[in-house]
XYZ file of C-alpha atoms in Angstrom:
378
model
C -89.014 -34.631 -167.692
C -88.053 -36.172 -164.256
C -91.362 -38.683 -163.284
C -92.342 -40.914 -160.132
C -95.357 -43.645 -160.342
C -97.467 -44.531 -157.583
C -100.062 -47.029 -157.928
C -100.564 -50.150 -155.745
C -100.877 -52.372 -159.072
C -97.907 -53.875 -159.836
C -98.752 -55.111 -163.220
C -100.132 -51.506 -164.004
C -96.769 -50.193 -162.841
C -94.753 -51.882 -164.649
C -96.835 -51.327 -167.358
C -96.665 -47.459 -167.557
C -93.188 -47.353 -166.434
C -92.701 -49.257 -170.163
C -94.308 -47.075 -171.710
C -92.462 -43.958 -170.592
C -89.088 -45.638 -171.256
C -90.354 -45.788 -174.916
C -89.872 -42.085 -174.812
C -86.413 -40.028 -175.386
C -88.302 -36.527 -173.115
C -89.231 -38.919 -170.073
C -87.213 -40.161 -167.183
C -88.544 -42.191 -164.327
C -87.085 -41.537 -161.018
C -88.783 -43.702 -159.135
C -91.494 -45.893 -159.137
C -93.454 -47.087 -155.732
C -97.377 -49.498 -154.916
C -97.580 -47.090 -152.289
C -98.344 -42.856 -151.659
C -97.160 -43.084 -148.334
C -93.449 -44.179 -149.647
C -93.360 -42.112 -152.163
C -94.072 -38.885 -150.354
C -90.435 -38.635 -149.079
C -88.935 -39.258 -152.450
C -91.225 -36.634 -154.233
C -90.601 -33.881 -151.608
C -86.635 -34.587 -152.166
C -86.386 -34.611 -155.771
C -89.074 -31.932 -156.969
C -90.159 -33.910 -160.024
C -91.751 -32.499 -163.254
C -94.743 -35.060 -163.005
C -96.293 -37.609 -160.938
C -98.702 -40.622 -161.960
C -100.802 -41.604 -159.850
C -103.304 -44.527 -158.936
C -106.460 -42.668 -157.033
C -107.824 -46.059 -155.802
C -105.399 -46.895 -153.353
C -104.951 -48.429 -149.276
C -104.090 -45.902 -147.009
C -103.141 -42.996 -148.522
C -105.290 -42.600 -151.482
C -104.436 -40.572 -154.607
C -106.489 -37.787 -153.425
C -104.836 -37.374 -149.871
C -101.663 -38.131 -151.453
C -102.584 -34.875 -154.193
C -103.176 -33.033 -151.253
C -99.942 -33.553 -149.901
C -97.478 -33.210 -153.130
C -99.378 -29.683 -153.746
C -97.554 -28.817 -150.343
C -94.479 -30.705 -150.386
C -93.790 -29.856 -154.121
C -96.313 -27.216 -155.599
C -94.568 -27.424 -158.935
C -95.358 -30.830 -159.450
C -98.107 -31.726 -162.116
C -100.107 -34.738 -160.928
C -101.674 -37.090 -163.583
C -104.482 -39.254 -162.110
C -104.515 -43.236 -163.824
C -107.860 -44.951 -162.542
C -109.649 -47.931 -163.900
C -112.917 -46.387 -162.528
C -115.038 -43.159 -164.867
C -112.995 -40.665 -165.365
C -116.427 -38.564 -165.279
C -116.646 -39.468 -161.063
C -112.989 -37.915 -160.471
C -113.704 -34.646 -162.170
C -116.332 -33.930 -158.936
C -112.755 -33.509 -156.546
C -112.356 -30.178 -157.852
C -108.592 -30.754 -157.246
C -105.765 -29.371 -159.906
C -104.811 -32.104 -161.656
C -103.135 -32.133 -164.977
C -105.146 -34.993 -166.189
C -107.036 -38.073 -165.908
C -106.274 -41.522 -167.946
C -108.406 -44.338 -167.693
C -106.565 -48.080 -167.301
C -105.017 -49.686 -169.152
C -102.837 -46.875 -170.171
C -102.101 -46.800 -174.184
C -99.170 -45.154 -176.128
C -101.212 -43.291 -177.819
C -103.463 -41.674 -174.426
C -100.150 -40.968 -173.185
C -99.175 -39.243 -175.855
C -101.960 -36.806 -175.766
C -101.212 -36.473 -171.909
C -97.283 -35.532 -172.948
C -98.607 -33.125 -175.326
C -100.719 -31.334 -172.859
C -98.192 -30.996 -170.259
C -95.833 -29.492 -173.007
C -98.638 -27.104 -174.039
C -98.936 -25.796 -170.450
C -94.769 -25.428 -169.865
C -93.972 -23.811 -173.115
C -92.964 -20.340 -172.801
C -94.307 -17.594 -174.374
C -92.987 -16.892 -178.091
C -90.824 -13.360 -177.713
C -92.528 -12.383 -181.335
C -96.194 -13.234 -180.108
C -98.833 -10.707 -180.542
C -100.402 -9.654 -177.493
C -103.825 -10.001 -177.116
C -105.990 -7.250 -174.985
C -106.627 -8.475 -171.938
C -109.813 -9.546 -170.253
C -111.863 -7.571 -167.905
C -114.014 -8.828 -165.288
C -116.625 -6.668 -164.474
C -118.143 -6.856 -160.695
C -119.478 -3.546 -160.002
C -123.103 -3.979 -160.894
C -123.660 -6.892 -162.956
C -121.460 -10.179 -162.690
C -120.044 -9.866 -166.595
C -116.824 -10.549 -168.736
C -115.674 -8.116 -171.395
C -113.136 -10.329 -173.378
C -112.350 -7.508 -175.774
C -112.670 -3.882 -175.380
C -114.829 -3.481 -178.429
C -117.266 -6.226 -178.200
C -120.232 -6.121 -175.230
C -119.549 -7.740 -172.223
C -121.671 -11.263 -171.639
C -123.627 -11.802 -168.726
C -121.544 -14.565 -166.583
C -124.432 -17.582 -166.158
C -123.657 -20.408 -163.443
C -125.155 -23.803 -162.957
C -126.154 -22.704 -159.199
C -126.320 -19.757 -157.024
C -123.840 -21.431 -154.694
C -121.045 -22.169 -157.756
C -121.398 -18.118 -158.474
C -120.897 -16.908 -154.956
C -118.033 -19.474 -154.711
C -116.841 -17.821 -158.094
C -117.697 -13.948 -156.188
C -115.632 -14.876 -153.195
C -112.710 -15.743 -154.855
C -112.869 -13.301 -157.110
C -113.014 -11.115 -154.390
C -110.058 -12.549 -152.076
C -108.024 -12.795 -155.413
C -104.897 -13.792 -155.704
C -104.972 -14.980 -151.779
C -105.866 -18.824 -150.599
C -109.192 -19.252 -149.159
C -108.772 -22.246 -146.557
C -111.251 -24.937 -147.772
C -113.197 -24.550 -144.217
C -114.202 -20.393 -144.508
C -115.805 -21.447 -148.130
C -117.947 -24.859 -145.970
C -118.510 -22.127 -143.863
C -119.979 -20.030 -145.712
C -121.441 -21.744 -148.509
C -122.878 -24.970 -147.053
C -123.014 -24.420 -143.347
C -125.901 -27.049 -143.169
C -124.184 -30.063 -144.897
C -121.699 -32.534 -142.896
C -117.996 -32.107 -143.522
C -118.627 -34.913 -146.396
C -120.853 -33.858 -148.222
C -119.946 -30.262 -147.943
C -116.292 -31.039 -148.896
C -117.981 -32.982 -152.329
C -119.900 -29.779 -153.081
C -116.855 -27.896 -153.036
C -114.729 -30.338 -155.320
C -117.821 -30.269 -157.655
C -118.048 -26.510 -157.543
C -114.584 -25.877 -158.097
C -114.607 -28.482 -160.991
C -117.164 -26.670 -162.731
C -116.005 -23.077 -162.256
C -112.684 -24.093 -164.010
C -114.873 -26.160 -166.867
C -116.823 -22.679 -167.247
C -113.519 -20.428 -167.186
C -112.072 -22.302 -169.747
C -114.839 -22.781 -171.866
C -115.362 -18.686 -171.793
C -112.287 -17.008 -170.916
C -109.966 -19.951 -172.720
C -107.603 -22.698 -171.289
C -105.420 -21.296 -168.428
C -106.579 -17.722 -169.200
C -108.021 -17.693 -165.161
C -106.743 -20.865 -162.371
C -108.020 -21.945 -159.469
C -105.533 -23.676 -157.576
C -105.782 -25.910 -154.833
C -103.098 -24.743 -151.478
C -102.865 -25.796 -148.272
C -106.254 -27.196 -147.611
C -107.746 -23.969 -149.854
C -107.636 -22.295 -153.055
C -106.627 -19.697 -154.776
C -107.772 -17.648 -157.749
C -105.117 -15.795 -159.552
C -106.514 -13.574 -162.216
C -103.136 -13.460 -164.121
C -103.484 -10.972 -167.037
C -107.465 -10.061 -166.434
C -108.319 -6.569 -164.979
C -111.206 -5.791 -162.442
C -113.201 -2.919 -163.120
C -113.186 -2.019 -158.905
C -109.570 -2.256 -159.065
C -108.960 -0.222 -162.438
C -111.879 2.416 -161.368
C -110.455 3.392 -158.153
C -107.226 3.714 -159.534
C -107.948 6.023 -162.416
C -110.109 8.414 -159.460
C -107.216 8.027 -157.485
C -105.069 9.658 -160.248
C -107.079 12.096 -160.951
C -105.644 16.133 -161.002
C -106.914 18.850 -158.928
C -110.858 19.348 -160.126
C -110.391 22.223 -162.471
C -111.446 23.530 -165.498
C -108.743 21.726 -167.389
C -109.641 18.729 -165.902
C -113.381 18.797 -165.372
C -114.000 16.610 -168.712
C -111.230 13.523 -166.844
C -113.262 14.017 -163.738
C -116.912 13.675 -165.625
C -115.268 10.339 -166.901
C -114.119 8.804 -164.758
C -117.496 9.289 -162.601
C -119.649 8.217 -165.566
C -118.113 4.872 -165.291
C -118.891 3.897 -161.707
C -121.571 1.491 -162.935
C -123.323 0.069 -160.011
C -122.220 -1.003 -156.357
C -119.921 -3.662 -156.198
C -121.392 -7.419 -156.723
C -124.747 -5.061 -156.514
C -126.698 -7.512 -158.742
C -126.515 -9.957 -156.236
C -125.648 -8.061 -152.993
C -123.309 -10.582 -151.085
C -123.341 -9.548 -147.235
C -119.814 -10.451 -147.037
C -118.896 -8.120 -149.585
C -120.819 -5.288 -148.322
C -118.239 -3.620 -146.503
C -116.098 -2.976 -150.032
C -119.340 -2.562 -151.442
C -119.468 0.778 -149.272
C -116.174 1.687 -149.294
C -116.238 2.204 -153.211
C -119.727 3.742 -153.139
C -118.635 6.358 -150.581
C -115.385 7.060 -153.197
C -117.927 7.568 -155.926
C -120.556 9.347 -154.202
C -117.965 11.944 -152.582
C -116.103 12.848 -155.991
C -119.837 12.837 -158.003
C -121.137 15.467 -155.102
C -118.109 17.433 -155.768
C -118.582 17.511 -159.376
C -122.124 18.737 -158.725
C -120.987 21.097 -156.579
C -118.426 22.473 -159.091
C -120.734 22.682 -161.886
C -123.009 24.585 -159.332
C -120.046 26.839 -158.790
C -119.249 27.892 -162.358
C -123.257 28.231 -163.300
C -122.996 25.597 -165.114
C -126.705 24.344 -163.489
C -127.528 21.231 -166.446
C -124.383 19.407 -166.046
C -125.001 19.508 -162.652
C -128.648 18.248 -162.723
C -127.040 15.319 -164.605
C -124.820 14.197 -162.303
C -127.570 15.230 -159.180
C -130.214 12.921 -161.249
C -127.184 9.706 -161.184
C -126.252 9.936 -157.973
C -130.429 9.848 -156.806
C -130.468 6.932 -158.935
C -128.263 5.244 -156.846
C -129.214 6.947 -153.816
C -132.937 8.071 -153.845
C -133.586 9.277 -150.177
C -130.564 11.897 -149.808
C -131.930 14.612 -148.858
C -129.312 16.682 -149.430
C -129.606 15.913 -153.298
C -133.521 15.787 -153.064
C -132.825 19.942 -152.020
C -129.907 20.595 -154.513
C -132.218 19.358 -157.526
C -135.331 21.870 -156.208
C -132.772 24.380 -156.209
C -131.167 23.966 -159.443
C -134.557 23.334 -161.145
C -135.621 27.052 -159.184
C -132.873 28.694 -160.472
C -133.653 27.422 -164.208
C -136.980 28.950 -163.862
C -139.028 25.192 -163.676
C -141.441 25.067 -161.120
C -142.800 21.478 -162.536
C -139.549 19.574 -161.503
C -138.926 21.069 -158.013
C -142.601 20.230 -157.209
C -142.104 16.470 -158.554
C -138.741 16.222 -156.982
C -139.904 17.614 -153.258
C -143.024 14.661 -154.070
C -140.117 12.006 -155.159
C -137.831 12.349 -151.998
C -141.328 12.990 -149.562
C -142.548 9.189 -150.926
C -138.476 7.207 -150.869
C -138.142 8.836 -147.175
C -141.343 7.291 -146.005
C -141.196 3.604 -148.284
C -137.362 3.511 -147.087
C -137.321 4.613 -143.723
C -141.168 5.372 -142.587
C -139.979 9.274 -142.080
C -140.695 12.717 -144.215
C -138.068 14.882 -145.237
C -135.914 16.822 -142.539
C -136.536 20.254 -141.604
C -134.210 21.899 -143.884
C -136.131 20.311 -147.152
C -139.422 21.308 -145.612
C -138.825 24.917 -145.078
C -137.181 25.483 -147.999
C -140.038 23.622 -149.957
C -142.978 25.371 -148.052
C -141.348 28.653 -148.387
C -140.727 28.222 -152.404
C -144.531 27.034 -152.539
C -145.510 30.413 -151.030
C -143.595 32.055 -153.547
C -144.282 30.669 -156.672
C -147.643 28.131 -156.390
């Protein structure tokens, strides 16, 4: 492993240079009291892993982090600081570790190890486990096993789980670090809004790791943003919309696959806590799943097949309780099962959403249809 120091202490230097000359896997390429000078030398030669000082003049590990995540972004950085290793943890910033001064063998050791951990490859006769799944459409939850109940994602703050939520949502693509000030902490200075960030970011990848397991889910720090790359985990959205979007001609044969698949849309996207910035995907997959469930209904309705479709009629009002158009289908179907209760109770349902939702009564085509079955059957 190819290595380059920085720290502004020469005696601490020297001192950690030593101790990675003790060992046959290490090779130190270059050794420098200042980030600035070493910038050049660490873009050139690419190497495995940097050490470096935080506390620094000028350029202080932080910035120079910053910079080596651009200049080389396969470059592990290892911070050494004679200050609580507790403070540094609030920078949020991906860091391979921290090691508090004086450096000993044996904390470097454990560092080595780590680093090794992270590089090894995959053994070819490895069992593969199932992968996650992150569930967003409803509740915020992780399932991480198909046969064990998902758990109910709990965060410190409201602000660390929209900061998780937006991420999650603009997956796989780097957020620059002034759209998440933005629109997180719009009232807080650049200061202290860049701190709340570091802190949040921190504790999101303490929480993955403690729930989802080391390295299973990263947050990575690029270009003045992150990034969250999901890796192996699946998204419910994602892997719902793709199993509607295979789905065959609605048919007899394939009735049961269409049922399914519209049986697990299980609430609007981030619903629980109904992000405005997510609203517009939030409709988007609604109007998939409330298009294909209305032609389901209508398909039952087709082959007389009237309780299915009160099932599915019943879901989609759950979702959606002042469409009209569904307030009339149900009165129907109930009418043409011979149960005047329901089609009363259901003209009374829509006739009380209409007005508590939108201060109106039901259009002209529920009321004449309603007063006209009254006539006939009350």
């Amino acid at each position: 492993m190819r290595m380059i120091l920085v720290d502004d202490e020469y005696l601490a230097l020297s001192r950690l240079n030593k101790l990675l000359l003790e060992r046959e896997d290490c090779e130190v390429i270059g050794s420098f009291l200042a980030a600035e000078e070493a910038m050049d030398h660490i873009e050139r030669h690419q190497p495995e892993i940097v050490f470096m000082d935080v506390h620094m003049p000028g350029m202080n590990g932080i910035q120079a982090t910053e910079r080596i995540h651009e200049v080389s972004p396969g470059t592990e950085v290892i911070f050494t600081t004679a200050y609580n290793e507790h403070a540094l943890t609030a920078y949020g910033l991906e860091v391979l570790d921290y090691i508090m001064k004086p450096v000993t063998r044996d904390r470097l050791g454990k560092t080595m190890k780590m680093y090794q951990r992270r590089t090894m490859p995959a053994s070819p006769n490895s069992v593969e486990e199932p992968s996650m799944l992150i569930r967003c459409m409803g509740m915020l939850q992780l399932q991480l096993h198909p046969n064990e109940a998902p758990i109910h994602l709990k965060f410190r703050t409201t602000k660390i789980r929209e900061l998780f939520a937006y991420l999650l949502h603009h997956r796989n693509k780097s957020i620059k670090r002034d759209s998440l000030l933005e629109l997180l902490w719009p009232e807080l200075d650049e200061k202290r809004g860049i701190s709340n960030l570091h802190s949040g970011i921190h504790r999101l990848r303490s929480m993955m790791n403690e729930f989802m397991g080391e390295n299973k889910i990263s947050i990575r720090y690029q270009q003045f943003g992150y990034i969250l790359e999901t890796g192996d985990f699946r998204i419910d959205a994602e892997e719902w919309e793709s199993r509607l979007n295979q789905l065959s001609v609605l048919s007899s044969s394939t009735v049961a696959e269409h049922r399914k698949v519209s049986d697990q849309y299980e609430g609007r996207y981030f619903g629980e806590d109904d992000y405005a910035w997510a609203e517009l995907e939030r409709q988007r997959l609604h109007t998939l799943w409330l298009n294909h469930a209305m032609q389901l209904a209508q398909y039952y309705i087709g082959m007389g097949l009237d309780t299915e479709a009160l099932t599915v009629y019943h879901r989609i009002q759950q979702f959606d309780p002042i469409l009209e158009e569904v307030g009339l289908s149900l009165m129907k179907t109930y009418d043409r099962l011979g149960n005047k209760d329901p089609v009363v109770t259901q003209y009374n349902q829509l006739a009380a959403a209409l007005r508590q939702e939108a201060g109106i009564n039901p259009g002209l085509e529920v009321e004449l249809w309603y007063q006209q079955w009254k006539k006939s059957n009350l």
